[in-house]
C-alpha atoms as one frame of an Amber mdcrd trajectory, in Angstrom:
protein
   0.407  -0.218   0.642   1.412   4.097  -0.296   1.326   5.714   1.923  -1.884
   7.659   1.342  -3.920   4.708   0.734  -2.321   3.174   3.731  -3.071   6.468
   6.161  -6.105   6.500   4.504  -6.957   3.283   5.524  -6.789   3.490   8.696
 -11.251   5.059   8.620 -12.847   2.015   6.186 -16.029   2.313   7.378 -17.711
  -1.252   8.360 -20.470  -0.706   9.357 -20.568   3.394   9.449 -23.551   4.993
  10.228 -25.141   6.559   7.260 -28.448   8.000   7.168 -30.106  11.463   4.826
 -31.584  13.903   6.384 -34.511  15.396   4.176 -35.798  18.760   6.080 -37.268
  22.455   5.988 -36.784  24.979   8.117 -35.933  25.598  10.829 -34.244  23.044
  11.945 -31.115  22.534  13.863 -29.925  19.763  15.225 -27.395  19.351  18.260
 -24.886  16.403  17.748 -23.228  14.863  20.634 -22.521  11.186  19.274 -19.085
  11.902  20.460 -17.592   9.568  16.689 -14.404   9.977  16.015 -15.198  11.765
  12.760 -18.000  12.830  10.473 -18.537  13.487   6.906 -21.700  15.433   5.786
 -22.145  17.150   2.039 -24.166  19.092   0.750 -26.974  17.793  -1.502 -29.383
  20.634  -1.713 -30.444  23.514  -0.059 -27.678  25.007   2.745 -26.470  24.441
   5.960 -24.200  25.101   8.661 -21.931  23.348  10.648 -21.626  24.894  13.969
 -18.210  23.118  15.746 -17.980  22.897  20.270 -15.106  25.411  19.763 -13.746
  27.457  16.329 -15.772  29.205  13.307 -18.948  28.167  11.620 -18.842  26.889
   8.310 -21.197  27.655   5.994 -21.913  24.219   3.373 -24.315  24.942  -0.531
 -24.392  22.342  -2.958 -21.635  19.561  -3.687 -19.804  21.307  -0.468 -18.036
  18.233   2.144 -17.147  19.210   5.744 -15.152  16.611   7.373 -16.120  16.811
  11.661 -13.151  15.854  13.995 -14.664  14.332  16.915 -15.328  13.674  19.801
 -16.589  17.226  20.572 -19.645  18.361  19.640 -21.094  20.564  16.945 -24.174
  21.580  16.138 -25.782  21.294  11.811 -28.559  23.970  11.797 -30.013  25.828
   9.389 -29.036  29.156  10.216 -26.500  30.503  12.985 -29.756  32.362  15.538
 -31.860  28.411  15.263 -32.086  27.030  18.765 -31.758  23.018  18.975 -34.648
  21.215  18.308 -33.165  17.350  18.046 -30.355  15.947  19.996 -28.184  13.046
  18.707 -26.475  11.042  21.255 -23.950   7.735  21.373 -25.370   5.245  19.370
 -27.673   7.555  16.543 -29.774   7.909  19.700 -31.909  10.268  18.373 -34.292
  12.929  22.023 -35.388  15.859  21.545 -33.469  18.985  23.979 -35.494  16.655
  26.880 -34.453  14.138  27.037 -37.865  12.778  25.240 -37.256  10.928  22.232
 -38.071  11.293  19.248 -38.371   7.657  16.986 -41.088   9.835  14.373 -38.682
  10.846  12.307 -36.590   8.365  11.377 -40.102   7.764   9.437 -39.533   8.715
   5.996 -37.654   5.733   4.473 -34.774   3.658   3.844 -32.210   5.356   5.614
 -34.194   8.531   5.718 -34.624  10.867   8.813 -36.537  14.086   9.206 -38.981
  16.551   9.701 -40.619  16.464   6.006 -40.264  13.590   4.051 -40.445  17.092
   0.628 -37.739  19.651   1.974 -36.026  22.174   0.307 -32.537  20.557   2.141
 -31.018  16.875   2.075 -27.644  16.906   3.755 -25.563  13.220   4.112 -24.717
  12.228   6.769 -21.348   8.951   7.214 -20.398   8.962  10.106 -17.529   6.772
  11.250 -17.912   4.771  14.923 -14.387   3.284  15.827 -10.950   5.173  15.427
  -8.048   3.267  13.809  -5.410   2.839  15.433  -3.786   3.300  11.441  -5.789
   5.995  10.948  -4.239   7.996  14.418  -1.491  10.092  12.182  -4.712  10.820
  10.288  -6.904  12.729  12.269  -4.660  14.154  14.473  -3.241  16.621  11.463
  -7.358  17.342  10.773  -8.429  20.649  12.194 -12.192  20.422  13.569 -13.969
  21.335  10.777 -13.025  21.213   7.340 -14.435  22.095   3.733 -14.560  21.338
   0.403 -16.952  24.058  -1.547 -18.659  22.501  -4.101 -17.513  24.978  -6.914
 -13.728  24.088  -6.436 -13.498  20.842  -7.766 -15.559  17.504  -9.969 -17.016
  14.540  -7.478 -19.319  12.374  -8.666 -19.611  10.599  -5.560 -22.220  12.593
  -4.054 -24.981  12.095  -6.148 -24.075   8.946  -6.135 -23.328   8.116  -2.763
 -27.308  10.081  -2.779 -28.776   7.174  -5.357 -27.720   4.146  -3.143 -28.253
   5.434   0.199 -31.522   4.490  -0.192 -31.733   1.674  -1.512 -31.902  -1.562
   0.497 -30.633  -4.495  -1.249 -28.771  -7.144  -0.229 -24.628  -5.492   0.293
 -26.032  -2.708   0.172 -24.566  -1.687   3.345 -20.922  -2.866   2.088 -21.597
  -0.982  -1.079 -22.178   2.378   0.901 -18.636   1.690   3.339 -17.129   2.261
   0.015 -18.740   4.733  -1.185 -18.169   6.335   2.149 -14.473   5.303   2.100
 -14.166   6.884  -1.256 -15.855  10.104  -0.794 -13.182  11.142   2.233 -10.656
  10.131   0.124 -11.683  12.196  -2.647 -11.536  14.785  -0.366  -8.903  14.130
   2.239  -7.079  14.322  -1.430  -8.274  17.752  -2.704  -7.772  19.096   0.676
  -3.844  18.000   1.550  -3.191  19.404  -2.470  -4.399  22.997  -1.021  -2.879
  25.897  -0.227  -4.053  26.041   3.127  -4.822  22.290   3.918  -1.319  22.247
   6.188  -0.892  18.168   4.818   1.311  16.228   7.000   5.169  15.957   6.584
   3.832  12.451   5.374   2.119  12.985   2.634   4.253  15.382   1.345   7.325
  14.222   1.919   5.271  11.403  -0.169   6.529  13.241  -3.146  10.488  13.099
  -2.774  12.203  10.925  -5.072  14.429   9.956  -2.231  11.740  10.042   1.228
   9.052   9.297  -1.444  11.281   5.149  -2.141  11.920   4.719   1.465   8.222
   5.040   3.226   7.253   3.080  -0.073   9.179   0.095   0.540   8.269   0.834
   5.036   4.400   0.318   4.554   4.297  -2.072   1.124   6.984  -4.074   3.046
   7.092  -3.584   7.518   7.479  -6.884   7.794  11.123  -6.667   6.399  14.200
  -6.039   8.389  14.895  -2.400   8.070  17.583  -0.705   8.970  18.760   2.874
   7.629  21.501   1.511   6.159  19.338  -1.769   4.130  16.853   2.035   3.196
  19.470   3.952   2.043  20.706   2.141  -0.309  16.817   1.668  -1.958  17.266
   4.873  -2.008  21.272   5.382  -3.710  21.686   7.536  -1.328  24.673   7.319
   1.944  22.465   6.795   5.828  24.022  10.090   6.697  21.784  11.931   4.080
  18.739   9.449   4.547  17.578  10.230   7.943  18.685  13.865   7.438  16.791
  14.019   4.455  13.646  11.594   6.246  13.766  13.470   9.287  12.646  17.116
   7.815  10.736  16.052   5.800   8.071  14.114   8.097   9.586  14.848  10.677
  10.689  11.922  12.491  13.684   8.943  11.551  13.387   6.649   9.697  13.114
   3.759  12.343  10.961   6.017  15.038   8.379   5.825  11.397   8.889   2.030
  11.052   7.656   1.473  14.915   5.598   3.636  15.146   3.977   2.667  11.747
   4.180  -1.672  12.300   2.495  -0.454  15.885  -0.465   0.606  14.460  -0.026
  -1.950  12.694  -0.056  -4.021  15.082  -3.258  -2.388  16.953  -5.348  -2.472
  14.265  -4.661  -6.966  12.986  -4.516  -7.829  17.233  -8.372  -6.701  16.628
  -9.686  -9.576  13.861 -11.864 -12.430  15.240  -8.728 -14.673  14.780  -5.534
 -13.068  15.485  -2.791 -14.055  17.696  -0.134 -12.073  19.042   2.572 -14.527
  17.481   0.996 -13.786  13.961  -0.064 -10.344  14.132   4.080  -9.319  15.810
   5.253 -11.962  11.914   3.305  -9.688   9.574   4.416  -6.438  11.019   7.562
  -7.406  11.628   8.689  -8.418  14.432  10.654 -11.904  15.479   8.476 -13.516
  17.982   5.292 -12.476  20.031   7.665 -11.408  23.324   9.770  -8.761  20.654
   6.383  -7.221  19.663   4.693  -7.277  23.064   8.357  -5.290  24.963   6.835
  -2.843  22.088   3.955  -2.978  22.409   4.109  -2.066  26.053   6.795   0.163
  25.774   4.863   2.951  23.607   1.710   2.168  24.365   1.553   1.606  27.880
  -0.803  -2.016  27.497   0.198  -4.765  26.263  -1.008  -6.751  22.894  -3.731
  -9.102  24.514  -4.777  -6.057  26.493  -5.577  -3.564  23.275  -7.623  -6.179
  22.545  -9.478  -6.712  25.173  -9.897  -2.857  25.254 -11.512  -2.945  21.844
 -13.753  -5.655  21.970 -15.658  -4.481  25.228
């Protein structure tokens, strides 16, 4: 996998929460679901995203917003509209007084709102789990970013809008992949912009030396890499590679590799049939003991403790 695929692969949707909202003003929803990552795409009409801290952003048709949790935020037709709906963890929906609002869900397949033909339609995709691999990505994002629909051309929003209301066999898997595609497309567009603040690893991927080193680390984390072997593969000296890698990525090659291996291990350990020994081999550690030692040193818990915590 390349750096973009690998580091965007963390927030891969698995049974993500997807919803089409059809609304007639005035409307306002206070989001308290504590999700690590949410994507909101405007199909028609407009809306405001109002973060708990920071500047509000207006969405127009074709615009996409990414909200990094778990802080609360509000989505509304107008900055002055008082929330009428509160979305809690598990997507439980109540009024501000805590009363359940079951009537808000009776608008069709994956469709919710206060009107069946409202002038506003938005799509929401919520990632409910934070992957360890994605932590390096998520930590680089602002609490709210918006890509304007008039600045990029993507068929993914209308495609997702048409698929979200279908209830065919395998539909959840299709929607998960469409959500992933839209997320990656939006982030790639964001990172190419001067104000997008692309992380060092993303920019470094374009460098002929460091980019090659990153490719090798991401494609083959199980190999016994050293600075010397990476330097030989990239055609520069050890000192030159270490200096250039650290300057562009923000940390030395072996430190980066350790974090990458342990992030991969953290995800692999959550697989139902994974063993510590098998995961150790996949990410470049010679034994379960070596992985456990490195894992606990960096993360403060053993691989088995991490796996138990993620399954509770």
